[in-house]
MMTF fields as JSON, N, C-alpha, C and O atoms, coordinates in Angstrom:
{
  "mmtfVersion": "1.0.0",
  "mmtfProducer": "UNKNOWN",
  "numBonds": 459,
  "numAtoms": 460,
  "numGroups": 115,
  "numChains": 1,
  "numModels": 1,
  "chainsPerModel": [1],
  "groupsPerChain": [115],
  "chainIdList": ["A"],
  "bondAtomList": [4, 2, 8, 6, 12, 10, 16, 14, 20, 18, 24, 22, 28, 26, 32, 30, 36, 34, 40, 38, 44, 42, 48, 46, 52, 50, 56, 54, 60, 58, 64, 62, 68, 66, 72, 70, 76, 74, 80, 78, 84, 82, 88, 86, 92, 90, 96, 94, 100, 98, 104, 102, 108, 106, 112, 110, 116, 114, 120, 118, 124, 122, 128, 126, 132, 130, 136, 134, 140, 138, 144, 142, 148, 146, 152, 150, 156, 154, 160, 158, 164, 162, 168, 166, 172, 170, 176, 174, 180, 178, 184, 182, 188, 186, 192, 190, 196, 194, 200, 198, 204, 202, 208, 206, 212, 210, 216, 214, 220, 218, 224, 222, 228, 226, 232, 230, 236, 234, 240, 238, 244, 242, 248, 246, 252, 250, 256, 254, 260, 258, 264, 262, 268, 266, 272, 270, 276, 274, 280, 278, 284, 282, 288, 286, 292, 290, 296, 294, 300, 298, 304, 302, 308, 306, 312, 310, 316, 314, 320, 318, 324, 322, 328, 326, 332, 330, 336, 334, 340, 338, 344, 342, 348, 346, 352, 350, 356, 354, 360, 358, 364, 362, 368, 366, 372, 370, 376, 374, 380, 378, 384, 382, 388, 386, 392, 390, 396, 394, 400, 398, 404, 402, 408, 406, 412, 410, 416, 414, 420, 418, 424, 422, 428, 426, 432, 430, 436, 434, 440, 438, 444, 442, 448, 446, 452, 450, 456, 454],
  "bondOrderList": [1, 1, 1, 1, 1, 1, 1, 1, 1, 1, 1, 1, 1, 1, 1, 1, 1, 1, 1, 1, 1, 1, 1, 1, 1, 1, 1, 1, 1, 1, 1, 1, 1, 1, 1, 1, 1, 1, 1, 1, 1, 1, 1, 1, 1, 1, 1, 1, 1, 1, 1, 1, 1, 1, 1, 1, 1, 1, 1, 1, 1, 1, 1, 1, 1, 1, 1, 1, 1, 1, 1, 1, 1, 1, 1, 1, 1, 1, 1, 1, 1, 1, 1, 1, 1, 1, 1, 1, 1, 1, 1, 1, 1, 1, 1, 1, 1, 1, 1, 1, 1, 1, 1, 1, 1, 1, 1, 1, 1, 1, 1, 1, 1, 1],
  "groupList": [{"groupName": "MET", "atomNameList": ["N", "CA", "C", "O"], "elementList": ["N", "C", "C", "O"], "formalChargeList": [0, 0, 0, 0], "bondAtomList": [1, 0, 2, 1, 3, 2], "bondOrderList": [1, 1, 2], "singleLetterCode": "M", "chemCompType": "L-PEPTIDE LINKING"}, {"groupName": "ASN", "atomNameList": ["N", "CA", "C", "O"], "elementList": ["N", "C", "C", "O"], "formalChargeList": [0, 0, 0, 0], "bondAtomList": [1, 0, 2, 1, 3, 2], "bondOrderList": [1, 1, 2], "singleLetterCode": "N", "chemCompType": "L-PEPTIDE LINKING"}, {"groupName": "SER", "atomNameList": ["N", "CA", "C", "O"], "elementList": ["N", "C", "C", "O"], "formalChargeList": [0, 0, 0, 0], "bondAtomList": [1, 0, 2, 1, 3, 2], "bondOrderList": [1, 1, 2], "singleLetterCode": "S", "chemCompType": "L-PEPTIDE LINKING"}, {"groupName": "ILE", "atomNameList": ["N", "CA", "C", "O"], "elementList": ["N", "C", "C", "O"], "formalChargeList": [0, 0, 0, 0], "bondAtomList": [1, 0, 2, 1, 3, 2], "bondOrderList": [1, 1, 2], "singleLetterCode": "I", "chemCompType": "L-PEPTIDE LINKING"}, {"groupName": "PHE", "atomNameList": ["N", "CA", "C", "O"], "elementList": ["N", "C", "C", "O"], "formalChargeList": [0, 0, 0, 0], "bondAtomList": [1, 0, 2, 1, 3, 2], "bondOrderList": [1, 1, 2], "singleLetterCode": "F", "chemCompType": "L-PEPTIDE LINKING"}, {"groupName": "ASP", "atomNameList": ["N", "CA", "C", "O"], "elementList": ["N", "C", "C", "O"], "formalChargeList": [0, 0, 0, 0], "bondAtomList": [1, 0, 2, 1, 3, 2], "bondOrderList": [1, 1, 2], "singleLetterCode": "D", "chemCompType": "L-PEPTIDE LINKING"}, {"groupName": "VAL", "atomNameList": ["N", "CA", "C", "O"], "elementList": ["N", "C", "C", "O"], "formalChargeList": [0, 0, 0, 0], "bondAtomList": [1, 0, 2, 1, 3, 2], "bondOrderList": [1, 1, 2], "singleLetterCode": "V", "chemCompType": "L-PEPTIDE LINKING"}, {"groupName": "ALA", "atomNameList": ["N", "CA", "C", "O"], "elementList": ["N", "C", "C", "O"], "formalChargeList": [0, 0, 0, 0], "bondAtomList": [1, 0, 2, 1, 3, 2], "bondOrderList": [1, 1, 2], "singleLetterCode": "A", "chemCompType": "L-PEPTIDE LINKING"}, {"groupName": "LEU", "atomNameList": ["N", "CA", "C", "O"], "elementList": ["N", "C", "C", "O"], "formalChargeList": [0, 0, 0, 0], "bondAtomList": [1, 0, 2, 1, 3, 2], "bondOrderList": [1, 1, 2], "singleLetterCode": "L", "chemCompType": "L-PEPTIDE LINKING"}, {"groupName": "TYR", "atomNameList": ["N", "CA", "C", "O"], "elementList": ["N", "C", "C", "O"], "formalChargeList": [0, 0, 0, 0], "bondAtomList": [1, 0, 2, 1, 3, 2], "bondOrderList": [1, 1, 2], "singleLetterCode": "Y", "chemCompType": "L-PEPTIDE LINKING"}, {"groupName": "TRP", "atomNameList": ["N", "CA", "C", "O"], "elementList": ["N", "C", "C", "O"], "formalChargeList": [0, 0, 0, 0], "bondAtomList": [1, 0, 2, 1, 3, 2], "bondOrderList": [1, 1, 2], "singleLetterCode": "W", "chemCompType": "L-PEPTIDE LINKING"}, {"groupName": "GLN", "atomNameList": ["N", "CA", "C", "O"], "elementList": ["N", "C", "C", "O"], "formalChargeList": [0, 0, 0, 0], "bondAtomList": [1, 0, 2, 1, 3, 2], "bondOrderList": [1, 1, 2], "singleLetterCode": "Q", "chemCompType": "L-PEPTIDE LINKING"}, {"groupName": "LYS", "atomNameList": ["N", "CA", "C", "O"], "elementList": ["N", "C", "C", "O"], "formalChargeList": [0, 0, 0, 0], "bondAtomList": [1, 0, 2, 1, 3, 2], "bondOrderList": [1, 1, 2], "singleLetterCode": "K", "chemCompType": "L-PEPTIDE LINKING"}, {"groupName": "HIS", "atomNameList": ["N", "CA", "C", "O"], "elementList": ["N", "C", "C", "O"], "formalChargeList": [0, 0, 0, 0], "bondAtomList": [1, 0, 2, 1, 3, 2], "bondOrderList": [1, 1, 2], "singleLetterCode": "H", "chemCompType": "L-PEPTIDE LINKING"}, {"groupName": "GLU", "atomNameList": ["N", "CA", "C", "O"], "elementList": ["N", "C", "C", "O"], "formalChargeList": [0, 0, 0, 0], "bondAtomList": [1, 0, 2, 1, 3, 2], "bondOrderList": [1, 1, 2], "singleLetterCode": "E", "chemCompType": "L-PEPTIDE LINKING"}, {"groupName": "ARG", "atomNameList": ["N", "CA", "C", "O"], "elementList": ["N", "C", "C", "O"], "formalChargeList": [0, 0, 0, 0], "bondAtomList": [1, 0, 2, 1, 3, 2], "bondOrderList": [1, 1, 2], "singleLetterCode": "R", "chemCompType": "L-PEPTIDE LINKING"}, {"groupName": "GLY", "atomNameList": ["N", "CA", "C", "O"], "elementList": ["N", "C", "C", "O"], "formalChargeList": [0, 0, 0, 0], "bondAtomList": [1, 0, 2, 1, 3, 2], "bondOrderList": [1, 1, 2], "singleLetterCode": "G", "chemCompType": "PEPTIDE LINKING"}, {"groupName": "THR", "atomNameList": ["N", "CA", "C", "O"], "elementList": ["N", "C", "C", "O"], "formalChargeList": [0, 0, 0, 0], "bondAtomList": [1, 0, 2, 1, 3, 2], "bondOrderList": [1, 1, 2], "singleLetterCode": "T", "chemCompType": "L-PEPTIDE LINKING"}, {"groupName": "PRO", "atomNameList": ["N", "CA", "C", "O"], "elementList": ["N", "C", "C", "O"], "formalChargeList": [0, 0, 0, 0], "bondAtomList": [1, 0, 2, 1, 3, 2], "bondOrderList": [1, 1, 2], "singleLetterCode": "P", "chemCompType": "L-PEPTIDE LINKING"}],
  "groupTypeList": [0, 1, 2, 3, 4, 3, 5, 6, 2, 7, 6, 3, 6, 7, 8, 7, 6, 2, 9, 4, 6, 4, 10, 9, 11, 12, 13, 12, 3, 14, 3, 5, 12, 12, 15, 7, 12, 16, 5, 7, 8, 7, 4, 6, 6, 5, 17, 8, 16, 11, 6, 7, 17, 1, 6, 6, 9, 5, 8, 12, 5, 2, 2, 14, 11, 16, 7, 14, 12, 12, 12, 11, 7, 12, 6, 12, 3, 12, 1, 4, 9, 7, 5, 7, 13, 8, 18, 7, 18, 2, 5, 5, 11, 8, 2, 16, 7, 3, 14, 12, 7, 6, 7, 3, 0, 12, 8, 2, 1, 14, 16, 16, 12, 1, 14],
  "groupIdList": [1, 2, 3, 4, 5, 6, 7, 8, 9, 10, 11, 12, 13, 14, 15, 16, 17, 18, 19, 20, 21, 22, 23, 24, 25, 26, 27, 28, 29, 30, 31, 32, 33, 34, 35, 36, 37, 38, 39, 40, 41, 42, 43, 44, 45, 46, 47, 48, 49, 50, 51, 52, 53, 54, 55, 56, 57, 58, 59, 60, 61, 62, 63, 64, 65, 66, 67, 68, 69, 70, 71, 72, 73, 74, 75, 76, 77, 78, 79, 80, 81, 82, 83, 84, 85, 86, 87, 88, 89, 90, 91, 92, 93, 94, 95, 96, 97, 98, 99, 100, 101, 102, 103, 104, 105, 106, 107, 108, 109, 110, 111, 112, 113, 114, 115],
  "secStructList": [7, 2, 2, 2, 2, 2, 2, 2, 2, 2, 2, 2, 2, 2, 2, 2, 2, 2, 2, 2, 2, 2, 2, 2, 2, 2, 2, 2, 2, 2, 2, 2, 2, 2, 2, 2, 2, 2, 2, 2, 2, 2, 2, 2, 2, 2, 2, 2, 2, 2, 2, 2, 2, 2, 2, 2, 2, 2, 6, 6, 6, 7, 1, 7, 7, 2, 2, 2, 2, 2, 2, 2, 2, 2, 2, 2, 2, 2, 2, 2, 2, 2, 2, 6, 6, 7, 7, 7, 7, 7, 2, 2, 2, 2, 2, 2, 2, 2, 2, 2, 2, 2, 2, 2, 2, 2, 2, 2, 2, 2, 2, 2, 2, 7, 7],
  "xCoordList": [-41.324, -39.787, -39.511, -39.018, -39.734, -39.54, -40.27, -39.838, -41.511, -42.256, -41.561, -41.506, -40.953, -40.248, -39.208, -38.983, -38.402, -37.139, -37.485, -36.823, -38.587, -38.993, -39.526, -39.375, -40.229, -40.771, -39.434, -39.374, -38.367, -37.392, -36.542, -35.91, -36.539, -35.846, -36.514, -35.843, -37.831, -38.501, -38.355, -38.212, -38.404, -38.197, -36.706, -36.544, -35.762, -34.193, -34.118, -33.313, -34.901, -34.845, -35.548, -35.175, -36.618, -37.452, -36.553, -36.41, -35.952, -35.028, -33.995, -33.653, -33.376, -32.244, -32.565, -31.906, -33.601, -34.27, -34.748, -34.543, -35.272, -35.698, -34.53, -34.64, -33.378, -32.233, -31.713, -31.402, -31.589, -31.021, -31.724, -31.146, -33.1, -33.957, -33.655, -33.481, -33.611, -33.426, -31.878, -31.756, -30.996, -29.663, -29.57, -29.016, -30.196, -30.181, -30.89, -30.372, -32.093, -32.808, -32.01, -31.947, -31.374, -30.421, -29.227, -28.755, -28.599, -27.511, -27.796, -26.868, -28.996, -29.409, -28.867, -28.488, -28.704, -28.117, -26.778, -26.359, -25.996, -24.457, -24.301, -23.394, -25.063, -24.836, -25.083, -24.261, -26.197, -26.45, -25.471, -25.171, -24.923, -23.775, -22.524, -21.826, -22.17, -21.072, -21.353, -20.443, -22.639, -22.98, -22.697, -22.117, -23.161, -23.146, -21.833, -21.571, -20.825, -19.459, -18.799, -17.84, -19.202, -18.71, -19.175, -18.368, -20.408, -21.007, -20.21, -19.85, -19.877, -19.175, -17.802, -17.301, -17.148, -15.905, -15.911, -15.104, -16.838, -16.856, -17.169, -16.796, -17.822, -18.08, -16.857, -16.544, -16.142, -14.743, -13.676, -12.922, -13.75, -12.798, -13.371, -12.604, -14.637, -15.283, -14.818, -14.362, -14.872, -14.764, -13.371, -13.072, -12.492, -11.182, -10.389, -9.613, -10.563, -9.965, -10.47, -9.72, -11.861, -12.5, -11.975, -11.679, -11.881, -11.383, -9.897, -9.494, -9.136, -7.68, -7.455, -6.716, -8.099, -8.194, -8.453, -7.8, -9.619, -9.983, -8.689, -8.181, -8.341, -7.257, -5.882, -5.185, -5.61, -4.421, -4.556, -3.673, -5.795, -5.995, -5.965, -5.518, -6.428, -6.45, -5.09, -4.824, -4.15, -2.869, -1.882, -0.666, -2.421, -1.462, -0.677, 0.458, -1.081, -0.424, 0.08, 0.404, 0.157, 0.784, 2.163, 2.759, 2.805, 4.333, 5.084, 6.254, 4.384, 5.159, 5.487, 4.901, 6.527, 7.085, 6.956, 6.857, 6.938, 7.114, 6.502, 5.287, 7.385, 6.895, 6.065, 5.206, 6.238, 5.663, 4.297, 3.347, 4.047, 2.691, 1.919, 0.7, 2.56, 2.005, 1.407, 0.387, 2.142, 1.74, 0.585, -0.37, 0.611, -0.396, -1.772, -2.854, -1.58, -2.768, -3.355, -4.569, -2.599, -2.873, -3.726, -4.819, -3.235, -3.821, -5.312, -6.336, -5.243, -6.684, -7.63, -8.828, -7.131, -8.122, -8.595, -9.753, -7.694, -8.044, -9.17, -10.205, -8.764, -9.649, -11.205, -12.237, -11.005, -12.366, -13.103, -14.298, -12.484, -13.274, -13.676, -14.78, -12.899, -13.148, -14.307, -15.2, -14.429, -15.577, -16.749, -17.832, -16.74, -17.805, -18.11, -19.01, -17.406, -17.648, -17.612, -18.364, -16.601, -16.388, -14.935, -14.127, -14.696, -13.422, -12.367, -12.591, -11.212, -10.159, -9.377, -9.042, -9.09, -8.319, -6.971, -6.578, -6.228, -4.89, -4.057, -4.486, -2.637, -1.655, -1.267, -1.056, -1.151, -0.898, -2.067, -1.816, -3.341, -4.417, -4.266, -4.346, -4.034, -3.953, -2.831, -3.003, -1.573, -0.508, -0.76, -0.411, -1.373, -1.712, -2.667, -2.41, -3.795, -4.796, -4.251, -4.727, -3.281, -2.595, -1.732, -1.796, -0.895, 0.161, -0.814, -0.49, -1.82, -2.698, -3.323, -3.377, -3.8, -4.248, -3.26, -3.55, -2.071, -0.929, -0.737, -0.733, -0.555, -0.343, -1.551, -1.327, -2.785, -3.671, -3.792, -4.247, -3.359, -3.372, -2.271, -2.455, -1.115, 0.101, -0.367, -0.245, -0.945, -1.387, -2.433, -2.267, -3.344, -4.225, -3.635, -3.94, -2.733, -1.914, -1.111, -1.015, -0.478, 0.325, -0.595, -0.215, -1.606, -2.67, -3.207, -3.406, -3.371, -3.849, -2.796, -3.154, -1.506, -0.43, -0.128, 0.325, -0.43, -0.122, -1.3, -1.191, -2.313, -3.412, -3.212, -4.057],
  "yCoordList": [-0.819, -0.84, 0.149, -0.264, 1.327, 2.253, 2.259, 2.817, 1.583, 1.391, 0.45, 0.605, -0.647, -1.647, -1.113, -1.335, -0.301, 0.371, 1.23, 1.205, 2.026, 2.854, 2.138, 2.609, 0.845, 0.133, -0.501, -0.573, -0.952, -1.618, -0.579, -0.837, 0.583, 1.748, 2.039, 2.192, 2.122, 2.47, 1.401, 1.718, 0.018, -0.978, -0.883, -1.114, -0.566, -0.5, 0.679, 0.655, 1.77, 3.041, 2.775, 3.146, 2.067, 1.656, 0.74, 0.96, -0.302, -1.229, -0.563, -0.879, 0.417, 1.149, 1.994, 1.905, 2.77, 3.603, 2.691, 3.154, 1.633, 0.629, 0.138, -0.095, -0.096, -0.739, 0.232, -0.135, 1.565, 2.729, 2.794, 2.677, 2.999, 3.078, 1.889, 2.134, 0.608, -0.518, -0.28, -0.354, -0.028, 0.209, 1.255, 1.002, 2.498, 3.484, 3.088, 3.313, 2.491, 1.928, 1.034, 1.133, 0.139, -0.844, -0.247, -0.801, 0.853, 1.525, 2.943, 3.719, 3.218, 4.573, 4.716, 5.863, 3.812, 3.877, 4.257, 5.233, 3.507, 3.57, 4.956, 5.667, 5.4, 6.786, 7.784, 8.689, 7.706, 8.673, 8.82, 9.932, 7.676, 7.642, 8.271, 8.841, 8.18, 9.004, 10.387, 11.207, 10.762, 12.133, 12.826, 13.909, 12.1, 12.655, 12.826, 13.786, 11.831, 12.004, 13.162, 13.743, 13.499, 14.551, 15.884, 16.808, 15.985, 17.149, 17.338, 18.484, 16.306, 16.276, 16.772, 17.605, 16.429, 16.855, 18.302, 19.044, 18.726, 20.195, 21.072, 22.238, 20.421, 21.295, 21.49, 22.548, 20.33, 20.386, 21.456, 22.151, 21.457, 22.404, 23.862, 24.808, 23.975, 25.423, 25.822, 26.958, 24.96, 25.248, 25.189, 25.608, 24.659, 24.503, 25.711, 25.639, 26.793, 28.189, 28.675, 29.232, 28.489, 28.926, 28.127, 28.662, 26.934, 26.116, 26.283, 26.294, 26.408, 26.886, 28.075, 28.038, 29.196, 30.329, 30.361, 30.946, 29.528, 29.453, 28.657, 29.115, 27.646, 26.831, 27.608, 27.493, 28.409, 29.241, 30.187, 30.281, 30.916, 31.854, 31.185, 31.748, 30.057, 29.34, 28.92, 28.849, 28.615, 28.234, 29.552, 29.411, 30.714, 31.826, 32.063, 32.498, 31.85, 31.935, 30.716, 30.636, 29.694, 28.479, 28.679, 29.583, 27.615, 27.696, 27.198, 27.527, 26.384, 25.639, 26.756, 27.838, 26.407, 27.343, 26.78, 25.553, 27.373, 26.961, 25.543, 25.347, 24.621, 23.332, 22.585, 21.845, 22.702, 21.983, 22.651, 21.888, 23.831, 24.451, 24.119, 23.973, 23.98, 23.663, 22.239, 21.971, 21.282, 19.997, 19.915, 19.208, 20.615, 20.654, 21.181, 20.608, 22.253, 22.617, 21.602, 21.398, 21.004, 19.942, 18.84, 18.465, 18.403, 17.509, 18.016, 17.365, 19.212, 19.707, 19.831, 19.61, 20.185, 20.358, 18.741, 18.449, 17.969, 16.488, 16.007, 15.425, 16.368, 15.991, 16.473, 15.803, 17.813, 18.428, 17.732, 17.464, 17.459, 16.771, 15.397, 14.98, 14.676, 13.434, 13.472, 12.65, 14.378, 14.436, 14.989, 14.877, 15.538, 15.946, 14.863, 15.026, 13.861, 12.642, 13.087, 12.646, 14.033, 14.595, 13.948, 13.601, 13.827, 13.516, 14.506, 15.708, 14.052, 14.879, 15.487, 14.725, 16.757, 17.329, 16.577, 15.856, 16.827, 16.226, 17.068, 18.076, 16.528, 17.262, 18.519, 19.53, 18.511, 19.648, 20.819, 22.002, 20.269, 21.281, 21.97, 23.185, 21.027, 21.552, 22.633, 23.71, 22.22, 23.232, 24.434, 25.501, 24.391, 25.762, 26.486, 27.635, 25.874, 26.571, 27.144, 28.18, 26.473, 27.008, 28.115, 29.17, 27.906, 29.039, 30.274, 31.373, 30.207, 31.364, 31.981, 33.202, 31.107, 31.626, 32.496, 33.581, 31.852, 32.578, 33.812, 34.818, 33.896, 35.201, 36.192, 37.402, 35.727, 36.756, 37.224, 38.338, 36.315, 36.79, 37.815, 38.841, 37.497, 38.464, 39.778, 40.83, 39.684, 40.901, 41.854, 43.067, 41.225, 41.69, 42.472, 43.636, 41.703, 42.122, 43.353, 44.283, 43.307, 44.507, 45.709, 46.869, 45.443, 46.483, 47.185, 48.396, 46.375, 46.966, 47.834, 48.649, 47.531, 48.095, 49.525, 50.443, 49.637, 50.884, 51.947, 53.063, 51.615, 52.563, 53.472, 54.324],
  "zCoordList": [-35.972, -35.558, -34.538, -33.488, -34.662, -33.761, -32.549, -31.541, -32.603, -31.203, -30.389, -29.169, -31.05, -30.276, -29.678, -28.488, -30.463, -29.832, -28.648, -27.61, -28.839, -27.705, -26.447, -25.32, -26.728, -25.6, -24.794, -23.566, -25.718, -24.997, -24.314, -23.29, -24.891, -24.097, -22.803, -21.782, -22.808, -21.641, -20.519, -19.338, -20.992, -20.078, -19.397, -18.199, -20.172, -19.736, -18.871, -17.939, -19.073, -18.189, -16.815, -15.702, -17.146, -15.759, -14.872, -13.669, -15.524, -14.678, -14.09, -12.951, -14.759, -14.308, -12.986, -11.95, -13.158, -12.148, -11.007, -9.884, -11.059, -10.061, -9.464, -8.26, -10.009, -9.567, -8.598, -7.465, -9.017, -8.334, -7.109, -6.029, -7.236, -6.007, -4.939, -3.745, -5.472, -4.722, -3.733, -2.51, -4.612, -4.195, -3.01, -1.939, -3.335, -2.503, -1.177, -0.084, -1.325, -0.019, 0.723, 1.948, 0.074, 0.897, 1.44, 2.432, 0.951, 1.504, 2.17, 2.401, 2.439, 2.93, 4.231, 4.469, 5.229, 6.498, 6.401, 7.022, 5.606, 5.447, 4.809, 5.241, 3.857, 3.253, 4.349, 4.494, 5.184, 6.12, 7.166, 7.599, 7.624, 8.507, 8.136, 8.975, 6.745, 6.084, 5.953, 6.07, 5.697, 5.643, 6.987, 7.079, 8.021, 9.421, 9.918, 10.642, 9.54, 9.849, 9.021, 9.53, 7.905, 6.862, 7.644, 7.748, 8.167, 8.776, 10.031, 10.302, 10.863, 12.127, 11.711, 12.466, 10.708, 10.316, 10.092, 10.653, 9.253, 8.805, 10.214, 10.343, 11.122, 12.323, 13.106, 13.651, 13.128, 13.852, 13.225, 13.907, 11.904, 11.208, 11.553, 11.735, 11.626, 11.753, 13.029, 13.153, 14.107, 15.581, 16.073, 17.191, 15.229, 15.675, 16.098, 17.051, 15.427, 15.836, 17.064, 17.865, 17.317, 18.579, 19.759, 20.827, 19.542, 20.57, 20.919, 22.082, 19.883, 19.988, 20.795, 21.779, 20.397, 20.967, 22.687, 23.551, 22.807, 24.245, 25.047, 26.071, 24.526, 25.163, 25.393, 26.402, 24.306, 24.348, 25.585, 26.438, 25.614, 26.625, 28.019, 29.019, 28.001, 29.359, 29.868, 31.068, 28.786, 29.296, 29.182, 29.306, 28.961, 28.967, 30.096, 29.897, 31.333, 32.552, 33.128, 34.313, 32.243, 32.703, 32.778, 32.192, 33.685, 34.149, 32.91, 32.712, 32.058, 30.912, 29.967, 29.976, 29.096, 28.022, 26.652, 26.613, 25.598, 24.242, 23.828, 23.84, 23.48, 23.094, 23.997, 23.52, 25.482, 26.466, 26.427, 26.604, 26.244, 26.464, 25.185, 25.274, 23.948, 22.729, 22.715, 22.081, 23.497, 23.688, 24.521, 24.203, 25.602, 26.671, 25.863, 25.988, 25.092, 24.176, 23.333, 23.335, 22.664, 21.778, 22.606, 22.182, 23.663, 24.56, 24.909, 24.701, 25.439, 25.684, 24.627, 24.804, 23.505, 22.335, 21.927, 21.627, 21.969, 21.674, 22.649, 22.324, 23.923, 24.964, 24.649, 24.658, 24.382, 24.109, 22.983, 23.109, 21.983, 20.786, 21.202, 20.853, 21.899, 22.438, 23.318, 23.113, 24.348, 25.139, 24.381, 24.954, 23.26, 22.45, 21.376, 20.553, 21.411, 20.58, 18.996, 18.127, 18.821, 17.422, 17.003, 17.863, 15.648, 15.202, 15.521, 15.382, 15.949, 16.249, 15.023, 14.116, 14.963, 13.949, 13.899, 14.816, 12.636, 12.593, 13.496, 14.058, 13.627, 14.408, 13.733, 14.402, 12.328, 11.539, 11.726, 11.957, 11.585, 11.931, 13.329, 13.507, 14.299, 15.704, 15.81, 16.382, 15.16, 15.365, 14.667, 15.172, 13.469, 12.854, 13.689, 14.047, 14.04, 14.83, 16.203, 16.667, 16.814, 18.026, 17.724, 18.355, 16.748, 16.316, 15.909, 16.361, 15.207, 14.875, 16.118, 16.263, 17.023, 18.151, 19.034, 19.537, 19.135, 19.907, 19.316, 20.026, 17.949, 17.259, 17.316, 17.273, 17.409, 17.559, 19.044, 19.306, 20.058, 21.313, 21.526, 22.182, 20.945, 21.076, 20.519, 21.145, 19.243, 18.575, 19.544, 19.673, 20.085, 20.956, 22.131, 22.39, 22.841, 23.984, 23.708, 24.509, 22.408, 22.002, 21.624, 21.782, 21.207, 20.689, 22.188, 22.289, 23.135, 24.292, 25.21, 26.061, 24.904, 25.494, 24.878, 25.561, 23.474, 22.902, 23.084, 22.578, 23.742, 23.918, 25.09, 25.362]
}
């Protein structure tokens, strides 16, 4: 009786593993695409601060002020990500990165004046 139970269990486990392997092979391309999108999104988040800093410094001497300059920065950042074929960050992420970049730029400018 125990050997029958062990044999049936082994067959069930083998079927389950076989089904998983079959399912994975069938969906591998889709899984790889989702993984690539996730990697791209992580890259976007990692580079957002650097891109925002570059754009803020580029617009530093622009004639626009305040909200108009921020809007122009958002457009430039979105265009950068579109040109790189990467997913664009959300507007909240863009706003936060721009505000942080502006704060850092102001601090670095103040630090240079005090020396």
